[in-house]
PDB file of C-alpha atoms in Angstrom:
ATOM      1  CA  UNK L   1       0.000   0.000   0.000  1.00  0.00           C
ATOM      2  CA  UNK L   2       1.391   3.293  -0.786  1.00  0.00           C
ATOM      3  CA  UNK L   3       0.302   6.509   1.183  1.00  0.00           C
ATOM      4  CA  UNK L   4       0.693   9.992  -0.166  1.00  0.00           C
ATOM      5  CA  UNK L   5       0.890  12.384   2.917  1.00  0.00           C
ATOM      6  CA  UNK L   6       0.265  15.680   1.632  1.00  0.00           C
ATOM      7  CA  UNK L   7       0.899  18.353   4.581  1.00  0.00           C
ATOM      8  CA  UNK L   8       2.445  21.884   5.273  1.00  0.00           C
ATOM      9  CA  UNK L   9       6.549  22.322   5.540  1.00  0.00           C
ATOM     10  CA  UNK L  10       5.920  22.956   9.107  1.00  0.00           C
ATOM     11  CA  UNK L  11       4.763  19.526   9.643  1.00  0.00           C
ATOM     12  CA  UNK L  12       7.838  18.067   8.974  1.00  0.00           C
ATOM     13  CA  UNK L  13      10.581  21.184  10.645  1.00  0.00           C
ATOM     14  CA  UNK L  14      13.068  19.484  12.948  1.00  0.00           C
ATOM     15  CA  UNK L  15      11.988  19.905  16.338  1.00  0.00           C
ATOM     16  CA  UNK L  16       8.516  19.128  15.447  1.00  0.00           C
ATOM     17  CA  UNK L  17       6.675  15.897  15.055  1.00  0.00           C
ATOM     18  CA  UNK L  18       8.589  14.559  11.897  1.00  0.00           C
ATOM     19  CA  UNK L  19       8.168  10.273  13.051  1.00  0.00           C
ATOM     20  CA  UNK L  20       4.308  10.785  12.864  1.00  0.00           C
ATOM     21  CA  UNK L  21       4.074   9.417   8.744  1.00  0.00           C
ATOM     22  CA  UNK L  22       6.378   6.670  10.284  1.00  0.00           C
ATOM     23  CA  UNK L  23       4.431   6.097  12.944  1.00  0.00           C
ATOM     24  CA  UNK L  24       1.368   5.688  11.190  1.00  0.00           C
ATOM     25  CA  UNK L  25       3.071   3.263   8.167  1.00  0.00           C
ATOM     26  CA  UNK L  26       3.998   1.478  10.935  1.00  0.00           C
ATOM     27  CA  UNK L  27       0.073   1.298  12.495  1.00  0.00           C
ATOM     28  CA  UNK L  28      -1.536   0.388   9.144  1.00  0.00           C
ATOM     29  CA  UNK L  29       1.310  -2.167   8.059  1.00  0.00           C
ATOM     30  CA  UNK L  30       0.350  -4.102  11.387  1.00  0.00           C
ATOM     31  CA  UNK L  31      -3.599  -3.353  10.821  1.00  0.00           C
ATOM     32  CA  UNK L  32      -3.944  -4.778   7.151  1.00  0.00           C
ATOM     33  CA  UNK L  33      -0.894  -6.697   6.687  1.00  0.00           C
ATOM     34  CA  UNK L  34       0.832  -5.385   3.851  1.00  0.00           C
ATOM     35  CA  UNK L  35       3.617  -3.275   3.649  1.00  0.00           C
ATOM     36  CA  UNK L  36       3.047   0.416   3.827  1.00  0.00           C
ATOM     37  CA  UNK L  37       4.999   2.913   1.995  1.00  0.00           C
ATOM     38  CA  UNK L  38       4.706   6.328   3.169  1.00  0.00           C
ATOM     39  CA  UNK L  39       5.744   9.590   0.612  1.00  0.00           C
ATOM     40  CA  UNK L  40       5.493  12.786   2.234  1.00  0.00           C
ATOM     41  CA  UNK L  41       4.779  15.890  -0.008  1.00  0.00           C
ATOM     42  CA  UNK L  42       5.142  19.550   1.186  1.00  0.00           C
ATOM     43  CA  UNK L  43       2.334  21.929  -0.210  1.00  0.00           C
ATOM     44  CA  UNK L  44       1.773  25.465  -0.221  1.00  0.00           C
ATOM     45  CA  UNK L  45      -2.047  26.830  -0.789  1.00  0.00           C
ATOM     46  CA  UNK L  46      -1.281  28.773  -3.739  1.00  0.00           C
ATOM     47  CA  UNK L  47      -2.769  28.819  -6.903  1.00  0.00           C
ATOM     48  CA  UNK L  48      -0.653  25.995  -8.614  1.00  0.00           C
ATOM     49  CA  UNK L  49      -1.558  23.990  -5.922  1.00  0.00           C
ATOM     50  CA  UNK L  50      -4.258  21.466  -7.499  1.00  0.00           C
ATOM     51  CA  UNK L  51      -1.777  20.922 -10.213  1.00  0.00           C
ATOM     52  CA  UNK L  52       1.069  20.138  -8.064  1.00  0.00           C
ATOM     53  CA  UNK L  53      -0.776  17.679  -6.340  1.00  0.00           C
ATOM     54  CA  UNK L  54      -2.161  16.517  -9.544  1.00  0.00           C
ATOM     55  CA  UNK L  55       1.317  16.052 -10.430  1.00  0.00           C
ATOM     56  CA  UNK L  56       2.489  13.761  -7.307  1.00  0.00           C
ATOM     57  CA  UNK L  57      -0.749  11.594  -7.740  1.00  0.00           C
ATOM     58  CA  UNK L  58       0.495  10.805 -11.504  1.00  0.00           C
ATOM     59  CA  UNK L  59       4.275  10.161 -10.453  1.00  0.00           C
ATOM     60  CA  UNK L  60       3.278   8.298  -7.337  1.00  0.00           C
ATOM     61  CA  UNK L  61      -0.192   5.988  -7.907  1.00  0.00           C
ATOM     62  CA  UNK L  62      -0.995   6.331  -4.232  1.00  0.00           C
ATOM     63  CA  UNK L  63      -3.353   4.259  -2.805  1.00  0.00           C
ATOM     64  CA  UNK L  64      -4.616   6.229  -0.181  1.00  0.00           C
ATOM     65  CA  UNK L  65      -3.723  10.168   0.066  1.00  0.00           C
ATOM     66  CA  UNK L  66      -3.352  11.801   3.552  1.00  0.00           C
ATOM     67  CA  UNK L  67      -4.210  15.398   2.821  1.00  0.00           C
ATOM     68  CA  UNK L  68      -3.437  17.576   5.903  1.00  0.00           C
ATOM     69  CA  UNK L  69      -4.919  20.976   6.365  1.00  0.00           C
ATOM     70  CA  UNK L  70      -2.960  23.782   8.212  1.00  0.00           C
ATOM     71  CA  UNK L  71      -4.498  26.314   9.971  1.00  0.00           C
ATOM     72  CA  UNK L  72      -1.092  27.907   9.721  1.00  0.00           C
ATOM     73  CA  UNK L  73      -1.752  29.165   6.492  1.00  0.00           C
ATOM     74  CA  UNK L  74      -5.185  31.085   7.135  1.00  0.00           C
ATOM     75  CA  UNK L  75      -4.396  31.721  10.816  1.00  0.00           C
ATOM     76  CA  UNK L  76      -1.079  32.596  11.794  1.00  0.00           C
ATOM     77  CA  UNK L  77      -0.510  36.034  12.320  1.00  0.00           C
ATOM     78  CA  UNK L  78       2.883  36.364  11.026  1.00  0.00           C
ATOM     79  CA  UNK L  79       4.894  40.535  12.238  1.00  0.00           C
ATOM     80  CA  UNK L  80       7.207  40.087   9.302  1.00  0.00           C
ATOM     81  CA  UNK L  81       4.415  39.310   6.900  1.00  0.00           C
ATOM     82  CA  UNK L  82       2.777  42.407   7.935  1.00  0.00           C
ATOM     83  CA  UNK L  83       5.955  44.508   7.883  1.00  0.00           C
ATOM     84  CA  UNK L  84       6.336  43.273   4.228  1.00  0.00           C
ATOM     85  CA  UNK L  85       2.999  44.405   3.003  1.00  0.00           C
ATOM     86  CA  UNK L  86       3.247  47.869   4.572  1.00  0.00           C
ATOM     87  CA  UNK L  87       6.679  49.438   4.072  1.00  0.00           C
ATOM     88  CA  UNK L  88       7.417  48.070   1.035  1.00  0.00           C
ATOM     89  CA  UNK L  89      11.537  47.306   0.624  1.00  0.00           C
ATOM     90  CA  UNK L  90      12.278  48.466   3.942  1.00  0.00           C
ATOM     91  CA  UNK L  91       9.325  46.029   5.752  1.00  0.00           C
ATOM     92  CA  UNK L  92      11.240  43.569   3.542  1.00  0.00           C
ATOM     93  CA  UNK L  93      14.593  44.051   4.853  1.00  0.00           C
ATOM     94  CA  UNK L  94      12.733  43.628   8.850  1.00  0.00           C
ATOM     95  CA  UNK L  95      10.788  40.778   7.898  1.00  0.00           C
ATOM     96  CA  UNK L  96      14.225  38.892   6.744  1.00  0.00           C
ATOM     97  CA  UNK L  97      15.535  39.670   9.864  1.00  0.00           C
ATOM     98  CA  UNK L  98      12.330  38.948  11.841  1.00  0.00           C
ATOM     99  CA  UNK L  99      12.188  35.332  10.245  1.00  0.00           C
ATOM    100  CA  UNK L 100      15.987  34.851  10.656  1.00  0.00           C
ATOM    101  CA  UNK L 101      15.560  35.305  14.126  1.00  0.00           C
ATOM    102  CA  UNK L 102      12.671  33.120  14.192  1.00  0.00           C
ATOM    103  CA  UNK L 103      14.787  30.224  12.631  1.00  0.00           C
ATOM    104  CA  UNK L 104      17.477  30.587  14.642  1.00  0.00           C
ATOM    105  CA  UNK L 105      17.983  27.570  16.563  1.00  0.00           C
ATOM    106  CA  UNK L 106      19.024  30.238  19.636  1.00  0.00           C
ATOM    107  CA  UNK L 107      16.986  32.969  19.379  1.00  0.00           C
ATOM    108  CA  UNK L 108      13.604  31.272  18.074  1.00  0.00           C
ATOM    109  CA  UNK L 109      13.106  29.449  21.116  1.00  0.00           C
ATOM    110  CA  UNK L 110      14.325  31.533  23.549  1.00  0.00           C
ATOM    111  CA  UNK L 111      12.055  33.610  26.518  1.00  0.00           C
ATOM    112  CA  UNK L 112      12.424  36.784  25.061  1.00  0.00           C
ATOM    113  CA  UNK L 113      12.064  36.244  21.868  1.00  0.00           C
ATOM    114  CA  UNK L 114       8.527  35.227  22.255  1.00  0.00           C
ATOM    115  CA  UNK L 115       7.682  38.231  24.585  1.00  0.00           C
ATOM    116  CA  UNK L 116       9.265  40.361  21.716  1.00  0.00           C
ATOM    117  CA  UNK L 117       6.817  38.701  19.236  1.00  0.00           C
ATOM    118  CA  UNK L 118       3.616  39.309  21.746  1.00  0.00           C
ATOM    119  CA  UNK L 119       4.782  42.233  21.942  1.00  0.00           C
ATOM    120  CA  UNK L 120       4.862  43.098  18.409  1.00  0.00           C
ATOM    121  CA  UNK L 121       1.169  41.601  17.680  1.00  0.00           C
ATOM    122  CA  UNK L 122       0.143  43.732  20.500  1.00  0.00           C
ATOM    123  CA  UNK L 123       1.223  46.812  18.804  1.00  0.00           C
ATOM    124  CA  UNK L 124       2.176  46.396  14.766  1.00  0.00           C
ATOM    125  CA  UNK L 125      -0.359  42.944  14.809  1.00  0.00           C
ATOM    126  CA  UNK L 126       0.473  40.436  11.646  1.00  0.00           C
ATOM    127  CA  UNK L 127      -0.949  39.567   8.512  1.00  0.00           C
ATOM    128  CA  UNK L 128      -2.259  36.065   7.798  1.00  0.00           C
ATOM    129  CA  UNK L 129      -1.050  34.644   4.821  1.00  0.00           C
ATOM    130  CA  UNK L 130      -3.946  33.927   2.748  1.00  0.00           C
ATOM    131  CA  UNK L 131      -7.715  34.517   3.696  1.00  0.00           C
ATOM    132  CA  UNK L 132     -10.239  31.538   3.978  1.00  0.00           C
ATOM    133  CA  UNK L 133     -11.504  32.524   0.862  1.00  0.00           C
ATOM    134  CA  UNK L 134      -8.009  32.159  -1.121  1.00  0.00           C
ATOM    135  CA  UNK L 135      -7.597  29.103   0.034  1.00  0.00           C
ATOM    136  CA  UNK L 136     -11.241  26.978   0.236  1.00  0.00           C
ATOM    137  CA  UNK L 137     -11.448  26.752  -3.682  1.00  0.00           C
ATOM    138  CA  UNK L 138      -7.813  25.539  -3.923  1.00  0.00           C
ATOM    139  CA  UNK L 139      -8.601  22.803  -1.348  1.00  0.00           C
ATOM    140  CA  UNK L 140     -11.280  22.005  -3.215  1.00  0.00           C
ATOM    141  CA  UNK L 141      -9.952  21.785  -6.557  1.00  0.00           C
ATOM    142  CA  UNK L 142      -7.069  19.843  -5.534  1.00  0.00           C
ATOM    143  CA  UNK L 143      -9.861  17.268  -3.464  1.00  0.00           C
ATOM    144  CA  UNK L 144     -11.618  16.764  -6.773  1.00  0.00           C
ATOM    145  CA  UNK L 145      -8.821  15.793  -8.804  1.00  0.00           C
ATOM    146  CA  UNK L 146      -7.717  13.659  -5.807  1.00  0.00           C
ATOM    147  CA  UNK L 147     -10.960  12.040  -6.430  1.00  0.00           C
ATOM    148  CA  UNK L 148     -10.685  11.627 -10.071  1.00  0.00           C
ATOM    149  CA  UNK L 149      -7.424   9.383  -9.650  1.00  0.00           C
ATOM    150  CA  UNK L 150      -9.101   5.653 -10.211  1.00  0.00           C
ATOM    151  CA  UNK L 151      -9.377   3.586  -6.999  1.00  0.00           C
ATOM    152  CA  UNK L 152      -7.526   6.041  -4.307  1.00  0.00           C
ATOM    153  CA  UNK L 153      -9.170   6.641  -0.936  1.00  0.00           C
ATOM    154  CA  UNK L 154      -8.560  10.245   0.129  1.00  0.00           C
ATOM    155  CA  UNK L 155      -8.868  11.063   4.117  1.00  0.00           C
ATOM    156  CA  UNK L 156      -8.533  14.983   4.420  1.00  0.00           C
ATOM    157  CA  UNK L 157      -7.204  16.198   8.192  1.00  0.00           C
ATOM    158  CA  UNK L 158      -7.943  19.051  10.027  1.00  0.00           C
ATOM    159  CA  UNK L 159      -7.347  22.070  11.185  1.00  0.00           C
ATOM    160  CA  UNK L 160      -8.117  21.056  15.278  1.00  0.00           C
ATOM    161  CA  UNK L 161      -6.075  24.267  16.631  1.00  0.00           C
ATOM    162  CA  UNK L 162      -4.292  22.893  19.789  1.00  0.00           C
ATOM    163  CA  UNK L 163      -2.197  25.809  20.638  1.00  0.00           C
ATOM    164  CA  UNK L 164      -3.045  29.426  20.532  1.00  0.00           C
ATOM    165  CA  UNK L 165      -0.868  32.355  18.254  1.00  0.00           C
ATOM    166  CA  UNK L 166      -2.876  35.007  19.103  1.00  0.00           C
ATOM    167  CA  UNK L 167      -2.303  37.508  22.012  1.00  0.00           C
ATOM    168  CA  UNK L 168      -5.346  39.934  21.735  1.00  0.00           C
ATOM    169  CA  UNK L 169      -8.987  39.509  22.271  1.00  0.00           C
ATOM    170  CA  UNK L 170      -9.622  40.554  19.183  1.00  0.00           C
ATOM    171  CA  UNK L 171      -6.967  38.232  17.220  1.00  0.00           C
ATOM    172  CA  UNK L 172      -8.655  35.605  19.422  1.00  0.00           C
ATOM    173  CA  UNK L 173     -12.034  35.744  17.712  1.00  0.00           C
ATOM    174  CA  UNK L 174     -10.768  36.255  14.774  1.00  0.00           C
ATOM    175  CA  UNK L 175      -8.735  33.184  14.597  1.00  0.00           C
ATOM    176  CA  UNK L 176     -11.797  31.232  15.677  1.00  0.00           C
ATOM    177  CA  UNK L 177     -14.006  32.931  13.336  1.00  0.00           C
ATOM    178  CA  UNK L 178     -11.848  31.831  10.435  1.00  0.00           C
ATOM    179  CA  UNK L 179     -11.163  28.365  11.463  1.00  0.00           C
ATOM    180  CA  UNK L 180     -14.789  28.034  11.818  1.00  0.00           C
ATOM    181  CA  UNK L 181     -15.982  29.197   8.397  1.00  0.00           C
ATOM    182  CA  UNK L 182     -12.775  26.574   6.945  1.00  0.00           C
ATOM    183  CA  UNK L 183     -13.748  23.555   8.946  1.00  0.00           C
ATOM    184  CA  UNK L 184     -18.155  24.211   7.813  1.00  0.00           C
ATOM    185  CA  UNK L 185     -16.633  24.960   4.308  1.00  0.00           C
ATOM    186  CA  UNK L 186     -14.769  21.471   4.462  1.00  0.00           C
ATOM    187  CA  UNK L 187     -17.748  19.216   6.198  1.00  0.00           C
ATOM    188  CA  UNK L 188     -20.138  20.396   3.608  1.00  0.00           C
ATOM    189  CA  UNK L 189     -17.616  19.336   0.845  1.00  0.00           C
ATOM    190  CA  UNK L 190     -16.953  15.491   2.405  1.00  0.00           C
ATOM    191  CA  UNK L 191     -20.738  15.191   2.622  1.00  0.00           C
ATOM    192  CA  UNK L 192     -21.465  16.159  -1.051  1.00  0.00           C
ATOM    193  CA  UNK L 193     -18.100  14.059  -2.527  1.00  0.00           C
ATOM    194  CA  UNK L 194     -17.820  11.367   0.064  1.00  0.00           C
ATOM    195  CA  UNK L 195     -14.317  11.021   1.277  1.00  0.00           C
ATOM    196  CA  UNK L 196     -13.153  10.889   5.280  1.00  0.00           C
ATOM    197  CA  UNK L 197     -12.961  13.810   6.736  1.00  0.00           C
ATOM    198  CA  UNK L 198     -12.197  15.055  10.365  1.00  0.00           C
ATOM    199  CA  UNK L 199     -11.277  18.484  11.819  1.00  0.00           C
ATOM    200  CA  UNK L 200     -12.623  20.782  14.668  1.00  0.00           C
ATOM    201  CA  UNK L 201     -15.168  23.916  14.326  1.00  0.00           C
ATOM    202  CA  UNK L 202     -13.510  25.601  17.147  1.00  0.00           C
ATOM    203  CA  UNK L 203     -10.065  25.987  17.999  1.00  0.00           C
ATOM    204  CA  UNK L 204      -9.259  22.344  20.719  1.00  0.00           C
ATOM    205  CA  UNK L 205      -7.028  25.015  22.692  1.00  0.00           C
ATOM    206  CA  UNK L 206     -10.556  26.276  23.972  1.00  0.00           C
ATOM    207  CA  UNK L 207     -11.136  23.248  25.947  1.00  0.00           C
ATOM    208  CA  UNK L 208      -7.828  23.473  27.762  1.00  0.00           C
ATOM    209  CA  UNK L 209      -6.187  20.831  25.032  1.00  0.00           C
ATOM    210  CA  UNK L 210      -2.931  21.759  24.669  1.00  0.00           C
ATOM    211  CA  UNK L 211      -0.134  19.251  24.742  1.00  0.00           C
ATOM    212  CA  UNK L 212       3.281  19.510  24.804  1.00  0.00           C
ATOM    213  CA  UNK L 213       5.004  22.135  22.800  1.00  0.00           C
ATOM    214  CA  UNK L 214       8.372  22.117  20.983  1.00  0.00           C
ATOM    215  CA  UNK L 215      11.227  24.449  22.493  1.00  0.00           C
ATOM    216  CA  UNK L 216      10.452  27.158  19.621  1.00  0.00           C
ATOM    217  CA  UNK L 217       6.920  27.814  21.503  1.00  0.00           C
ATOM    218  CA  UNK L 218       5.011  26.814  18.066  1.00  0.00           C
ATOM    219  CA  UNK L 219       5.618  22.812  16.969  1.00  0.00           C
ATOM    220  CA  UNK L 220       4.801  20.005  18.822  1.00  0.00           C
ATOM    221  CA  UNK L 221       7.202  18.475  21.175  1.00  0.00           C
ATOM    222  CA  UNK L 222       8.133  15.095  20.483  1.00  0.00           C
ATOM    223  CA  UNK L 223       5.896  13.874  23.286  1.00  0.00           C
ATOM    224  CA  UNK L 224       3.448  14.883  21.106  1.00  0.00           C
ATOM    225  CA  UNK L 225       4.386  11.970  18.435  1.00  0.00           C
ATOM    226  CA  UNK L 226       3.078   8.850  19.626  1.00  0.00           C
ATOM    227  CA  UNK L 227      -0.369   9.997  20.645  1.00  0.00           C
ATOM    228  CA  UNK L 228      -1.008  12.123  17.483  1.00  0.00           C
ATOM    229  CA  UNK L 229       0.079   9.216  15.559  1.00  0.00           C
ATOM    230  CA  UNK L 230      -2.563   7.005  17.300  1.00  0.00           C
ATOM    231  CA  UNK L 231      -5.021   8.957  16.369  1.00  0.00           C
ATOM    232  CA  UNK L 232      -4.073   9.802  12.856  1.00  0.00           C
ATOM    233  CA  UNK L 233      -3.916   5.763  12.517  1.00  0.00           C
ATOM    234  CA  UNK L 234      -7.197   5.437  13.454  1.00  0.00           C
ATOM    235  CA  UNK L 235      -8.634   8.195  11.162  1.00  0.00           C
ATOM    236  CA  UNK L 236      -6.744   6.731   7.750  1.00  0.00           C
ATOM    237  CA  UNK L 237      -7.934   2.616   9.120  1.00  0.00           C
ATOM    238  CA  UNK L 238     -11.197   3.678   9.301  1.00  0.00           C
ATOM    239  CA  UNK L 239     -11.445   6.063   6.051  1.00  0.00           C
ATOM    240  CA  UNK L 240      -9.333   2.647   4.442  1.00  0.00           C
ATOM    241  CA  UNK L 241     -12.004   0.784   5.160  1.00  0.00           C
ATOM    242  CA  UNK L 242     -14.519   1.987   5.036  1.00  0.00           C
ATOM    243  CA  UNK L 243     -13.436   2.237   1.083  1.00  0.00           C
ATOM    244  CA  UNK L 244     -12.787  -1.222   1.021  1.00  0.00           C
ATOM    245  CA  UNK L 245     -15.296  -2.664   3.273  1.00  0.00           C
ATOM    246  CA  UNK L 246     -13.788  -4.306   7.234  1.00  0.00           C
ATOM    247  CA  UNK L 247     -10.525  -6.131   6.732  1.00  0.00           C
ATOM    248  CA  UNK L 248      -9.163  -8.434   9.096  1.00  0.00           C
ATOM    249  CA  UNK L 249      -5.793  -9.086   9.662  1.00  0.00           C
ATOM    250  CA  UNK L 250      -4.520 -12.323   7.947  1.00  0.00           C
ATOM    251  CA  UNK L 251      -3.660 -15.454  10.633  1.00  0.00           C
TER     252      UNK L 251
END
């Protein structure tokens, strides 16, 4: 069985959760018997993206495809993003600084550089990088030719929101406003097309679950792996078969 996972670069950053496709190969391989082989695929939710995808499922076949959706991309508030957009080459020049600082495997996860960032989206706030409505027709455009590849099941993830990026009341609602009209937006297009589907109306970090962060204050810790991966098992056994009808493993 081969697996497309189809996620966001952040996904996969050192220092995040990077065993989870592992994990999970590992989960289905003892579930159905077979061998599992597990291709991970960064995406961005730009325009080309139904054709990159498209792409991938014509190089790779996949049997199954693991599409993950990041609320990263329509719910970060990003300081250098916003610096960008509003001075022009000089915002530029910050925001290359701002994100260097961010990678830095020193500075990013260090005390004060998150105050310094709270700080900042207290006062000059951040831009999200696309709007629910950039994004929802890509998704769906890339689901439907996901659909169109002969015999694939397609299990679509998320967002669940289990840790919290904004700092004002007012960033607050508005992050759960937009995850909101994504996650409605997504339901109503696994009922019409039929493919597995799971993700969270409101942000989880409202009912107090947040696990384990990475030192950088924004991935996952590695605590983080083994029960994610548990769950993300279950999700792509059942979507599996319920495609295929119950399988039992072989004797």
């Amino acid at each position: 069985m081969k697996v497309l996972r189809i996620t966001d670069s952040n996904d996969v950053t050192p220092g995040g959760t990077p065993g989870r496709p592992a994990l999970v190969a590992r989960a289905l391989e003892a579930r159905f018997g077979e061998p599992v082989e597990m291709v991970v695929k960064s995406v961005w939710p730009n325009e080309r993206m139904p054709a990159i995808i498209g792409k991938w499922l014509d190089d790779e076949r996949p049997d199954v495809v693991w599409l993950g959706i990041n609320r990263f991309w329509f719910n970060y508030p990003s300081v250098p993003l916003r610096l960008r957009r509003k001075l022009g080459p000089l915002g530029d020049r910050l925001a290359r600084l701002g994100l260097g600082a961010a990678a830095n495997p020193v500075i990013g996860p260090s005390r004060a550089f998150r105050l310094a960032r709270s700080l900042l989206l207290r006062t000059v706030g951040g831009d999200y990088h696309f709007e629910p409505e950039e994004i929802l027709p890509r998704i769906e455009a890339s689901i439907r030719r996901i659909l169109r590849q002969e015999g694939v099941v397609l299990a679509v993830w998320g967002p669940f929101g289990r840790s919290r990026w904004s700092v004002t009341r007012a960033q607050a609602a508005a992050e759960q406003r937009r995850q909101a009209v994504v996650v409605a937006a997504l339901e109503r297009l696994a009922r019409d097309l039929h493919f597995a589907y799971a993700g969270a109306g409101a942000p989880l970090y409202l009912s107090h679950e947040t696990p384990e962060l990475a030192p950088d204050g924004f991935h996952f810790g590695v605590s983080y792996e083994a029960e994610s991966g548990e769950r993300h098992a279950a999700f792509l056994i059942q979507a599996i078969e319920a495609e295929r009808g119950a399988v039992t493993r072989p004797a």
